[in-house]
Short mmCIF file of C-alpha atoms and ligand atoms in Angstrom, two decimals:
data_model
loop_
_atom_site.label_atom_id
_atom_site.label_comp_id
_atom_site.label_asym_id
_atom_site.label_seq_id
_atom_site.Cartn_x
_atom_site.Cartn_y
_atom_site.Cartn_z
CA UNK A 1 -16.49 8.41 6.84
CA UNK A 2 -14.13 8.73 9.82
CA UNK A 3 -10.45 8.37 9.27
CA UNK A 4 -8.03 7.24 11.86
CA UNK A 5 -5.16 9.63 11.53
CA UNK A 6 -2.80 7.80 13.90
CA UNK A 7 -2.69 4.68 11.72
CA UNK A 8 0.47 5.47 9.91
CA UNK A 9 0.71 4.47 6.30
CA UNK A 10 4.20 3.27 6.73
CA UNK A 11 3.53 0.92 9.60
CA UNK A 12 0.66 -0.68 7.75
CA UNK A 13 2.65 -1.19 4.60
CA UNK A 14 5.66 -2.58 6.41
CA UNK A 15 3.59 -4.89 8.57
CA UNK A 16 2.30 -6.60 5.54
CA UNK A 17 0.04 -9.62 5.70
CA UNK A 18 1.79 -12.32 7.67
CA UNK A 19 2.95 -9.97 10.40
CA UNK A 20 -0.54 -8.77 11.23
CA UNK A 21 -0.64 -11.12 14.14
CA UNK A 22 -1.43 -9.21 17.29
CA UNK A 23 -3.37 -10.16 20.39
CA UNK A 24 -4.91 -13.62 20.47
CA UNK A 25 -8.28 -13.69 18.72
CA UNK A 26 -7.93 -10.33 17.13
CA UNK A 27 -9.60 -9.44 13.92
CA UNK A 28 -8.44 -11.01 10.71
CA UNK A 29 -7.09 -8.46 8.26
CA UNK A 30 -5.60 -9.49 4.94
CA UNK A 31 -8.24 -9.43 2.25
CA UNK A 32 -8.21 -6.62 -0.27
CA UNK A 33 -11.95 -6.33 -0.63
CA UNK A 34 -15.24 -7.18 1.04
CA UNK A 35 -15.15 -10.59 2.76
CA UNK A 36 -18.08 -12.69 1.57
CA UNK A 37 -17.58 -16.07 3.23
CA UNK A 38 -16.20 -17.40 6.55
CA UNK A 39 -15.99 -20.95 8.01
CA UNK A 40 -14.15 -22.42 10.98
CA UNK A 41 -12.47 -25.84 10.94
CA UNK A 42 -13.82 -28.46 13.40
CA UNK A 43 -10.72 -28.14 15.63
CA UNK A 44 -11.43 -24.42 16.07
CA UNK A 45 -7.82 -23.61 15.20
CA UNK A 46 -8.27 -22.63 11.60
CA UNK A 47 -10.62 -20.45 9.63
CA UNK A 48 -11.10 -19.97 5.94
CA UNK A 49 -12.38 -16.73 4.39
CA UNK A 50 -13.35 -15.79 0.85
CA UNK A 51 -13.48 -12.39 -0.71
CA UNK A 52 -14.57 -10.12 -3.49
CA UNK A 53 -10.76 -9.84 -4.12
CA UNK A 54 -10.92 -13.30 -5.80
CA UNK A 55 -8.83 -14.88 -3.08
CA UNK A 56 -9.29 -17.50 -0.35
CA UNK A 57 -7.33 -17.09 2.84
CA UNK A 58 -6.50 -19.81 5.35
CA UNK A 59 -6.01 -18.41 8.85
CA UNK A 60 -4.52 -19.61 12.08
CA UNK A 61 -7.34 -18.41 14.28
CA UNK A 62 -5.57 -18.24 17.66
CA UNK A 63 -2.76 -16.18 16.20
CA UNK A 64 -4.90 -14.12 13.81
CA UNK A 65 -2.35 -14.88 11.13
CA UNK A 66 -2.88 -15.64 7.41
CA UNK A 67 -1.18 -18.94 6.65
CA UNK A 68 -1.93 -19.04 2.91
CA UNK A 69 -3.57 -16.96 0.24
CA UNK A 70 -5.13 -19.26 -2.38
CA UNK A 71 -5.77 -18.20 -5.91
CA UNK A 72 -7.95 -20.34 -8.17
CA UNK A 73 -11.22 -18.46 -8.65
CA UNK A 74 -11.55 -16.10 -11.55
CA UNK A 75 -14.04 -13.81 -9.84
CA UNK A 76 -15.35 -12.84 -6.41
CA UNK A 77 -15.44 -15.83 -4.02
CA UNK A 78 -18.68 -15.88 -2.04
CA UNK A 79 -18.86 -19.02 0.01
CA UNK A 80 -16.86 -21.59 1.86
CA UNK A 81 -17.27 -24.79 3.89
CA UNK A 82 -14.51 -26.61 5.79
CA UNK A 83 -14.89 -30.36 5.36
CA UNK A 84 -15.25 -32.57 8.48
CA UNK A 85 -11.75 -34.03 8.11
CA UNK A 86 -10.49 -30.52 8.94
CA UNK A 87 -7.90 -30.86 6.18
CA UNK A 88 -9.94 -29.58 3.20
CA UNK A 89 -12.29 -26.76 2.28
CA UNK A 90 -14.57 -26.09 -0.69
CA UNK A 91 -15.15 -22.57 -2.03
CA UNK A 92 -17.48 -21.12 -4.67
CA UNK A 93 -17.87 -17.82 -6.47
CA UNK A 94 -19.06 -15.57 -9.19
CA UNK A 95 -17.21 -17.78 -11.71
CA UNK A 96 -19.71 -20.58 -11.11
CA UNK A 97 -16.91 -22.83 -9.91
CA UNK A 98 -16.74 -25.09 -6.88
CA UNK A 99 -13.09 -25.48 -5.90
CA UNK A 100 -11.78 -28.05 -3.41
CA UNK A 101 -8.60 -27.15 -1.50
CA UNK A 102 -6.30 -29.32 0.59
CA UNK A 103 -4.68 -27.32 3.45
CA UNK A 104 -0.97 -27.04 2.82
CA UNK A 105 -1.33 -26.97 -0.98
CA UNK A 106 -1.48 -23.74 -2.87
CA UNK A 107 -3.09 -25.15 -5.96
CA UNK A 108 -6.77 -26.35 -6.05
CA UNK A 109 -7.22 -30.07 -5.49
CA UNK A 110 -10.24 -30.10 -7.79
CA UNK A 111 -12.18 -27.54 -9.84
CA UNK A 112 -15.82 -28.25 -10.67
CA UNK A 113 -17.85 -26.21 -13.12
CA UNK A 114 -20.86 -26.26 -10.87
CA UNK A 115 -23.35 -23.58 -11.96
CA UNK A 116 -24.06 -21.53 -15.10
CA UNK A 117 -24.22 -18.38 -12.93
CA UNK A 118 -22.64 -17.13 -9.73
CA UNK A 119 -22.68 -19.39 -6.67
CA UNK A 120 -23.60 -17.51 -3.52
CA UNK A 121 -23.81 -20.13 -0.81
CA UNK A 122 -22.47 -23.56 0.20
CA UNK A 123 -23.59 -25.77 3.08
CA UNK A 124 -22.46 -29.14 4.37
CA UNK A 125 -24.81 -32.03 5.06
CA UNK A 126 -25.16 -33.27 8.68
CA UNK A 127 -23.07 -36.37 7.83
CA UNK A 128 -20.44 -34.23 6.07
CA UNK A 129 -20.63 -36.27 2.83
CA UNK A 130 -22.51 -33.76 0.67
CA UNK A 131 -22.23 -30.07 -0.16
CA UNK A 132 -25.27 -28.08 -1.27
CA UNK A 133 -24.63 -25.12 -3.53
CA UNK A 134 -27.03 -22.26 -4.33
CA UNK A 135 -26.70 -20.54 -7.71
CA UNK A 136 -28.00 -17.56 -9.62
CA UNK A 137 -28.69 -19.86 -12.59
CA UNK A 138 -31.90 -20.69 -10.72
CA UNK A 139 -30.72 -24.04 -9.35
CA UNK A 140 -29.38 -25.64 -6.18
CA UNK A 141 -27.18 -28.71 -6.45
CA UNK A 142 -25.64 -31.45 -4.34
CA UNK A 143 -21.99 -32.50 -4.65
CA UNK A 144 -20.01 -35.37 -3.18
CA UNK A 145 -17.25 -34.20 -0.84
CA UNK A 146 -15.31 -37.36 -1.66
CA UNK A 147 -14.87 -36.77 -5.37
CA UNK A 148 -16.72 -33.55 -6.28
CA UNK A 149 -19.22 -35.37 -8.45
CA UNK A 150 -22.74 -34.03 -8.97
CA UNK A 151 -25.33 -35.99 -7.00
CA UNK A 152 -28.49 -34.07 -7.81
CA UNK A 153 -29.68 -30.75 -9.16
CA UNK A 154 -32.82 -29.01 -8.04
CA UNK A 155 -34.39 -26.80 -10.69
CA UNK A 156 -37.77 -25.15 -10.82
CA UNK A 157 -36.91 -21.97 -8.86
CA UNK A 158 -38.22 -19.10 -10.89
CA UNK A 159 -35.31 -16.90 -9.82
CA UNK A 160 -31.83 -16.76 -8.27
CA UNK A 161 -31.20 -19.21 -5.44
CA UNK A 162 -29.54 -17.47 -2.49
CA UNK A 163 -29.11 -20.30 0.03
CA UNK A 164 -29.61 -24.04 0.40
CA UNK A 165 -29.47 -25.92 3.75
CA UNK A 166 -30.01 -29.50 4.92
CA UNK A 167 -32.58 -30.45 7.48
CA UNK A 168 -30.95 -31.83 10.71
CA UNK A 169 -32.01 -35.39 9.85
CA UNK A 170 -30.48 -35.02 6.41
CA UNK A 171 -33.66 -35.95 4.53
CA UNK A 172 -34.64 -32.60 3.10
CA UNK A 173 -33.07 -29.55 1.45
CA UNK A 174 -34.54 -26.07 2.01
CA UNK A 175 -33.76 -23.40 -0.60
CA UNK A 176 -34.19 -19.65 -0.41
CA UNK A 177 -34.82 -17.66 -3.53
CA UNK A 178 -34.94 -14.13 -4.79
CA UNK A 179 -38.64 -14.48 -5.47
CA UNK A 180 -39.29 -14.53 -1.74
CA UNK A 181 -40.22 -18.22 -1.66
CA UNK A 182 -38.64 -20.91 0.53
CA UNK A 183 -38.86 -24.32 -1.11
CA UNK A 184 -38.54 -27.64 0.63
CA UNK A 185 -37.24 -30.66 -1.32
CA UNK A 186 -37.20 -34.34 -0.57
CA UNK A 187 -33.67 -35.61 -1.02
CA UNK A 188 -34.59 -39.24 -1.67
CA UNK A 189 -36.50 -38.54 -4.85
CA UNK A 190 -35.81 -34.85 -5.60
CA UNK A 191 -39.49 -33.95 -5.29
CA UNK A 192 -40.61 -30.48 -4.33
CA UNK A 193 -42.48 -31.01 -1.06
CA UNK A 194 -43.62 -27.50 -0.12
CA UNK A 195 -43.39 -23.80 -0.90
CA UNK A 196 -43.36 -21.41 2.07
CA UNK A 197 -44.39 -17.86 1.32
CA UNK A 198 -44.47 -14.81 3.52
CA UNK A 199 -41.25 -12.90 2.95
CA UNK A 200 -42.00 -9.82 0.95
CA UNK A 201 -38.75 -9.69 -0.99
CA UNK A 202 -35.72 -11.88 -1.54
CA UNK A 203 -34.91 -14.52 1.01
CA UNK A 204 -31.17 -14.33 1.58
CA UNK A 205 -30.28 -16.81 4.30
CA UNK A 206 -31.55 -20.01 5.88
CA UNK A 207 -30.48 -22.04 8.90
CA UNK A 208 -32.05 -24.98 10.73
CA UNK A 209 -32.30 -25.16 14.48
CA UNK A 210 -31.58 -28.65 15.87
CA UNK A 211 -35.31 -29.23 16.65
CA UNK A 212 -36.09 -29.01 12.91
CA UNK A 213 -37.47 -25.44 12.90
CA UNK A 214 -36.19 -23.44 9.96
CA UNK A 215 -34.99 -19.81 10.26
CA UNK A 216 -35.00 -17.46 7.25
CA UNK A 217 -33.62 -13.99 6.79
CA UNK A 218 -34.78 -11.66 4.09
CA UNK A 219 -34.45 -8.34 2.39
CA UNK A 220 -37.67 -7.33 4.21
CA UNK A 221 -35.55 -6.95 7.34
CA UNK A 222 -37.10 -9.93 9.13
CA UNK A 223 -35.87 -13.20 10.52
CA UNK A 224 -38.74 -15.74 10.47
CA UNK A 225 -39.17 -19.14 11.99
CA UNK A 226 -41.10 -21.92 10.17
CA UNK A 227 -42.64 -25.23 11.01
CA UNK A 228 -41.52 -27.14 7.91
CA UNK A 229 -43.99 -30.00 8.58
CA UNK A 230 -46.93 -27.68 8.11
CA UNK A 231 -45.30 -24.83 6.22
CA UNK A 232 -46.53 -22.34 8.84
CA UNK A 233 -44.65 -19.28 9.96
CA UNK A 234 -44.39 -19.57 13.72
CA UNK A 235 -42.59 -16.36 14.58
CA UNK A 236 -41.17 -13.22 13.08
CA UNK A 237 -38.89 -10.45 14.24
CA UNK A 238 -37.51 -7.30 12.61
CA UNK A 239 -33.83 -8.18 12.84
CA UNK A 240 -32.02 -5.49 10.93
CA UNK A 241 -32.43 -2.11 9.29
CA UNK A 242 -32.34 -3.27 5.72
CA UNK A 243 -31.72 -6.75 4.32
CA UNK A 244 -30.64 -9.64 6.55
CA UNK A 245 -27.62 -11.17 4.87
CA UNK A 246 -26.70 -14.23 6.92
CA UNK A 247 -27.83 -16.39 9.84
CA UNK A 248 -25.58 -18.82 11.82
CA UNK A 249 -26.93 -21.12 14.50
CA UNK A 250 -24.84 -21.56 17.66
CA UNK A 251 -23.26 -25.04 18.04
CA UNK A 252 -25.44 -25.79 21.13
CA UNK A 253 -28.55 -24.89 19.07
CA UNK A 254 -29.90 -22.57 21.75
CA UNK A 255 -29.29 -19.33 19.86
CA UNK A 256 -28.23 -17.84 16.64
CA UNK A 257 -26.54 -14.82 15.08
CA UNK A 258 -27.80 -12.59 12.29
CA UNK A 259 -25.87 -10.18 10.14
CA UNK A 260 -27.25 -7.36 8.08
CA UNK A 261 -26.57 -4.71 5.52
CA UNK A 262 -26.85 -2.26 8.42
CA UNK A 263 -23.42 -3.47 9.60
CA UNK A 264 -24.82 -5.04 12.75
CA UNK A 265 -24.45 -8.50 14.17
CA UNK A 266 -27.33 -9.49 16.50
CA UNK A 267 -27.20 -12.43 18.82
CA UNK A 268 -30.55 -14.07 19.64
CA UNK A 269 -31.82 -16.75 22.01
CA UNK A 270 -33.97 -19.26 20.12
CA UNK A 271 -37.24 -18.53 21.90
CA UNK A 272 -36.86 -14.79 22.57
CA UNK A 273 -38.02 -11.89 20.44
CA UNK A 274 -35.37 -9.38 21.55
CA UNK A 275 -31.73 -9.77 20.73
CA UNK A 276 -29.39 -10.67 23.59
CA UNK A 277 -26.58 -8.61 22.09
CA UNK A 278 -26.25 -6.10 19.30
CA UNK A 279 -22.73 -5.84 18.00
CA UNK A 280 -21.69 -2.83 15.95
CA UNK A 281 -18.60 -3.71 13.91
CA UNK A 282 -18.60 -0.51 11.95
CA UNK A 283 -17.27 -2.46 8.94
CA UNK A 284 -20.30 -1.95 6.72
CA UNK A 285 -22.56 -4.84 5.63
CA UNK A 286 -21.94 -8.12 7.39
CA UNK A 287 -21.94 -10.71 4.63
CA UNK A 288 -21.29 -13.93 6.52
CA UNK A 289 -21.10 -15.30 10.05
CA UNK A 290 -19.66 -18.33 11.72
CA UNK A 291 -19.37 -19.66 15.30
CA UNK A 292 -16.26 -21.39 16.56
CA UNK A 293 -17.09 -25.07 17.34
CA UNK A 294 -17.04 -24.33 21.08
CA UNK A 295 -19.64 -21.66 20.59
CA UNK A 296 -17.56 -19.08 22.41
CA UNK A 297 -16.78 -16.78 19.50
CA UNK A 298 -18.58 -15.35 16.50
CA UNK A 299 -16.73 -14.39 13.35
CA UNK A 300 -18.31 -11.67 11.20
CA UNK A 301 -17.16 -11.06 7.66
CA UNK A 302 -17.15 -7.36 6.92
CA UNK A 303 -17.54 -5.26 3.88
CA UNK A 304 -14.37 -3.36 4.79
CA UNK A 305 -12.21 -6.47 4.14
CA UNK A 306 -11.87 -7.36 7.84
CA UNK A 307 -13.26 -10.32 9.77
CA UNK A 308 -14.16 -9.29 13.32
CA UNK A 309 -14.33 -11.67 16.30
CA UNK A 310 -16.82 -11.32 19.13
CA UNK A 311 -17.26 -13.03 22.45
CA UNK A 312 -20.64 -14.77 22.00
CA UNK A 313 -21.46 -14.75 25.69
CA UNK A 314 -20.65 -11.12 26.53
CA UNK A 315 -21.05 -9.54 23.09
CA UNK A 316 -17.68 -7.88 23.54
CA UNK A 317 -15.31 -7.42 20.65
CA UNK A 318 -12.16 -9.54 20.80
CA UNK A 319 -8.86 -7.80 20.16
CA UNK A 320 -9.36 -4.68 18.08
CA UNK A 321 -12.59 -5.79 16.51
CA UNK A 322 -14.74 -2.93 17.70
CA UNK A 323 -14.25 0.76 17.58
CA UNK A 324 -13.53 2.95 14.64
CA UNK A 325 -13.47 1.61 11.11
CA UNK A 326 -10.07 0.33 10.04
CA UNK A 327 -9.03 1.83 6.73
CA UNK A 328 -6.70 0.07 4.38
CA UNK A 329 -3.20 1.51 3.96
CA UNK A 330 -3.99 3.00 0.66
CA UNK A 331 -7.04 4.72 1.91
CA UNK A 332 -5.15 6.19 4.82
CA UNK A 333 -2.45 7.28 2.46
CA UNK A 334 -4.79 9.39 0.48
CA UNK A 335 -4.59 13.01 1.43
CA UNK A 336 -8.18 14.17 1.03
CA UNK A 337 -7.27 17.35 -0.76
CA UNK A 338 -5.45 15.53 -3.57
CA UNK A 339 -7.94 14.45 -6.21
CA UNK A 340 -5.77 11.75 -7.70
CA UNK A 341 -5.25 10.28 -4.23
CA UNK A 342 -8.95 10.33 -3.62
CA UNK A 343 -9.59 8.46 -6.88
CA UNK A 344 -6.89 5.97 -5.98
CA UNK A 345 -9.05 4.88 -3.06
CA UNK A 346 -10.88 2.80 -5.60
CA UNK A 347 -7.71 0.96 -6.37
CA UNK A 348 -6.18 0.73 -2.92
CA UNK A 349 -8.12 -2.31 -1.68
CA UNK A 350 -6.44 -4.32 -4.49
CA UNK A 351 -3.18 -2.58 -5.26
CA UNK A 352 -0.24 -1.33 -3.23
CA UNK A 353 2.17 1.19 -4.72
CA UNK A 354 5.52 0.72 -2.95
CA UNK A 355 8.33 -1.69 -3.56
CA UNK A 356 7.68 -3.57 -0.32
CA UNK A 357 3.91 -3.23 -0.39
CA UNK A 358 3.44 -6.63 -1.98
CA UNK A 359 0.47 -7.94 -3.91
CA UNK A 360 -3.12 -7.86 -2.84
CA UNK A 361 -5.90 -9.10 -5.10
CA UNK A 362 -4.02 -7.23 -7.82
CA UNK A 363 -0.26 -6.90 -8.38
CA UNK A 364 1.72 -4.01 -6.81
CA UNK A 365 1.76 -0.96 -9.07
CA UNK A 366 5.22 -0.01 -7.94
CA UNK A 367 7.22 0.96 -11.02
CA UNK A 368 4.10 0.62 -13.23
CA UNK A 369 5.14 3.32 -15.75
CA UNK A 370 7.22 1.65 -18.46
CA UNK A 371 6.45 -1.79 -17.08
CA UNK A 372 5.32 -4.50 -19.40
CA UNK A 373 1.88 -5.90 -18.50
CA UNK A 374 1.85 -9.11 -16.47
CA UNK A 375 5.39 -9.01 -15.24
CA UNK A 376 5.36 -8.74 -11.38
CA UNK A 377 7.18 -11.86 -10.23
CA UNK A 378 5.09 -14.25 -8.17
CA UNK A 379 1.78 -12.63 -8.95
CA UNK A 380 -0.82 -15.05 -10.45
CA UNK A 381 -1.86 -13.06 -13.53
CA UNK A 382 -4.62 -14.18 -15.86
CA UNK A 383 -3.45 -15.36 -19.29
CA UNK A 384 -4.87 -12.12 -20.69
CA UNK A 385 -2.17 -10.07 -18.94
CA UNK A 386 0.56 -12.69 -19.20
CA UNK A 387 0.18 -12.82 -23.00
CA UNK A 388 -0.34 -9.06 -23.43
CA UNK A 389 2.20 -6.89 -25.23
CA UNK A 390 0.96 -3.71 -23.56
CA UNK A 391 3.52 -1.52 -21.84
CA UNK A 392 1.91 0.59 -19.13
CA UNK A 393 2.15 4.30 -19.84
CA UNK A 394 -0.06 7.30 -19.06
CA UNK A 395 -1.86 6.54 -22.29
CA UNK A 396 -2.42 2.75 -21.83
CA UNK A 397 -3.45 3.13 -18.19
CA UNK A 398 -5.82 5.87 -19.33
CA UNK A 399 -7.26 3.43 -21.85
CA UNK A 400 -7.84 0.93 -19.13
CA UNK A 401 -10.30 3.33 -17.53
CA UNK A 402 -11.94 4.76 -20.66
CA UNK A 403 -12.40 1.55 -22.62
CA UNK A 404 -12.35 -0.75 -19.57
CA UNK A 405 -10.06 -3.76 -18.78
CA UNK A 406 -12.46 -6.03 -20.76
CA UNK A 407 -11.55 -4.16 -23.95
CA UNK A 408 -7.89 -3.25 -23.32
CA UNK A 409 -6.95 -6.66 -21.89
CA UNK A 410 -9.86 -9.00 -22.77
CA UNK A 411 -10.17 -11.81 -20.26
CA UNK A 412 -8.39 -9.87 -17.52
CA UNK A 413 -9.57 -10.56 -14.01
CA UNK A 414 -9.46 -6.89 -13.02
CA UNK A 415 -13.07 -5.91 -12.39
CA UNK A 416 -14.59 -3.40 -14.79
CA UNK A 417 -14.49 0.16 -13.63
CA UNK A 418 -14.48 3.25 -15.78
CA UNK A 419 -13.41 6.86 -15.19
CA UNK A 420 -15.41 8.87 -17.63
CA UNK A 421 -14.02 12.29 -16.95
CA UNK A 422 -10.67 13.26 -18.49
CA UNK A 423 -9.77 15.33 -15.43
CA UNK A 424 -10.27 12.33 -13.16
CA UNK A 425 -8.02 10.16 -15.31
CA UNK A 426 -5.38 12.85 -15.45
CA UNK A 427 -5.51 13.29 -11.65
CA UNK A 428 -5.24 9.51 -11.08
CA UNK A 429 -2.29 9.16 -13.49
CA UNK A 430 -0.44 12.17 -11.94
CA UNK A 431 -0.94 10.60 -8.51
CA UNK A 432 0.18 7.16 -9.73
CA UNK A 433 3.31 8.69 -11.25
CA UNK A 434 4.09 10.35 -7.96
CA UNK A 435 3.68 7.28 -5.69
CA UNK A 436 4.76 4.40 -7.94
CA UNK A 437 7.95 5.79 -9.45
CA UNK A 438 10.92 4.05 -7.82
C1 LIG B 1 -11.18 -5.50 -6.92
C2 LIG B 1 -9.76 -5.46 -7.16
C3 LIG B 1 -9.16 -4.42 -8.07
C4 LIG B 1 -9.38 -3.04 -8.13
C5 LIG B 1 -10.39 -2.24 -7.24
C6 LIG B 1 -8.48 -2.49 -9.06
N1 LIG B 1 -7.73 -3.46 -9.67
FE1 LIG B 1 -6.21 -3.22 -11.00
N2 LIG B 1 -6.00 -5.19 -11.05
C7 LIG B 1 -6.71 -6.12 -10.31
C8 LIG B 1 -6.33 -7.45 -10.71
C9 LIG B 1 -6.88 -8.76 -10.15
C10 LIG B 1 -5.32 -7.29 -11.71
C11 LIG B 1 -4.61 -8.42 -12.45
C12 LIG B 1 -5.50 -8.75 -13.63
C13 LIG B 1 -5.13 -9.99 -14.37
O1 LIG B 1 -4.22 -10.70 -14.03
O2 LIG B 1 -5.89 -10.13 -15.36
C14 LIG B 1 -5.14 -5.88 -11.89
C15 LIG B 1 -4.27 -5.28 -12.83
C16 LIG B 1 -4.03 -3.95 -12.95
C17 LIG B 1 -3.02 -3.37 -13.85
C18 LIG B 1 -2.02 -4.12 -14.70
C19 LIG B 1 -0.84 -4.44 -13.82
C20 LIG B 1 0.23 -5.28 -14.42
O3 LIG B 1 1.19 -5.61 -13.75
O4 LIG B 1 0.12 -5.56 -15.67
C21 LIG B 1 -3.11 -2.01 -13.66
C22 LIG B 1 -2.25 -0.95 -14.38
C23 LIG B 1 -4.17 -1.76 -12.71
N3 LIG B 1 -4.69 -2.92 -12.34
C24 LIG B 1 -4.54 -0.50 -12.29
C25 LIG B 1 -5.60 -0.30 -11.42
C26 LIG B 1 -6.01 1.03 -11.02
C27 LIG B 1 -5.36 2.37 -11.44
C28 LIG B 1 -7.16 0.83 -10.24
C29 LIG B 1 -8.04 1.91 -9.62
C30 LIG B 1 -8.62 2.92 -10.47
C31 LIG B 1 -7.35 -0.59 -10.10
N4 LIG B 1 -6.46 -1.20 -10.88
C32 LIG B 1 -8.39 -1.12 -9.38
C33 LIG B 1 -7.60 -5.88 -9.37
C34 LIG B 1 -8.11 -4.66 -9.05
#
């Protein structure tokens, strides 16, 4: 991993979230963990992103500024669609919930218990009235954008469903599953029309071209094209080194973008076998892609918590989107020779340590020693921490990482992570004491 020494810790911490506006169309930095979903509003002015850090961020795209951080999910948030009115969005995550948001409000407008397992993808119907969700409970489902009610559920997948997309005429739903099979369903009567096989492993992403051809991306590194009328595979290309994670079709329908676990974004022309551009974001796996409505820019959601913007015509990064990996403040703060600091890199994406560092996915750890659990003002704790009598000390923090948050604070939304070695815990606690004590 390459570190960028010039990125001073202080400047990053002081800049904070709202002030991270730089050049127009720069990258979007604000999440505290991998970004899993990205969508752009119809007016092209706003974007919504979702992250492993449990949060949803509403961005002003032209200024690269976070306008609101929305908390409502109780787990990683994987998918987002902006509704056609441009005033609402729906998000879904590992908590199986489908949450509707109205821009300007900080509380969810509606929370729907949508799947019995994690939801990994959402898509909007061509008329904008229906949302399709893909779940790891082995089902896909359709929801009304008007009132969030369930319209239909498609079962009969033998495995996790990774994506669900509407045909351009709105009469069919295609689903992609972990078993490598693409299934085509008739929306009018819910009947399974066809199974399309060919992918060797999991199918991760689907997208229709306007002419009705279906594109699929899989863990077998390929993007394939299908004639859904006959079920035939009509073309295939090796798109990435490793699994293809997402596909987005350009608004004019003449090309598409693919993102992969190899950290690359590739831009393709619909009929050509070689990519037009290969964009190296250096942010690790690219989990999600979206075009702006004018087709001029591509947004790529990165594993390093950053959303990068690219010029779709030239393949050039916009703002500071290319170049070296951007490390979070906490990572940069870690002097490599200090073991505790090195271990704290696991915490840094979600926790700051200074008085003015603010909250990320987790509350600031400033003054953590002697602090009662769940008491940072303004941070949306889970009831588990709000109701806890724990006072954080070397011992109780140590417990958190031997027994795990699920035992020490049952119901906590801090993800499970254990430090099994005593020396690692000691080093972490010594480091925390040093950097969090006021
Ligand atoms: C992916 C995000 C994430 C990571 C990584 C993470 N935490 Fe947390 N942490 C949270 C969240 C979210 C909460 C609040 C939990 C709640 O409200 O239930 C939290 C709460 C805490 C608390 C209790 C704070 C309080 O005010 O009561 C401590 C202490 C803590 N984390 C320490 C750590 C340490 C040390 C690490 C690294 C070894 C770490 N966390 C890694 C997300 C994270």
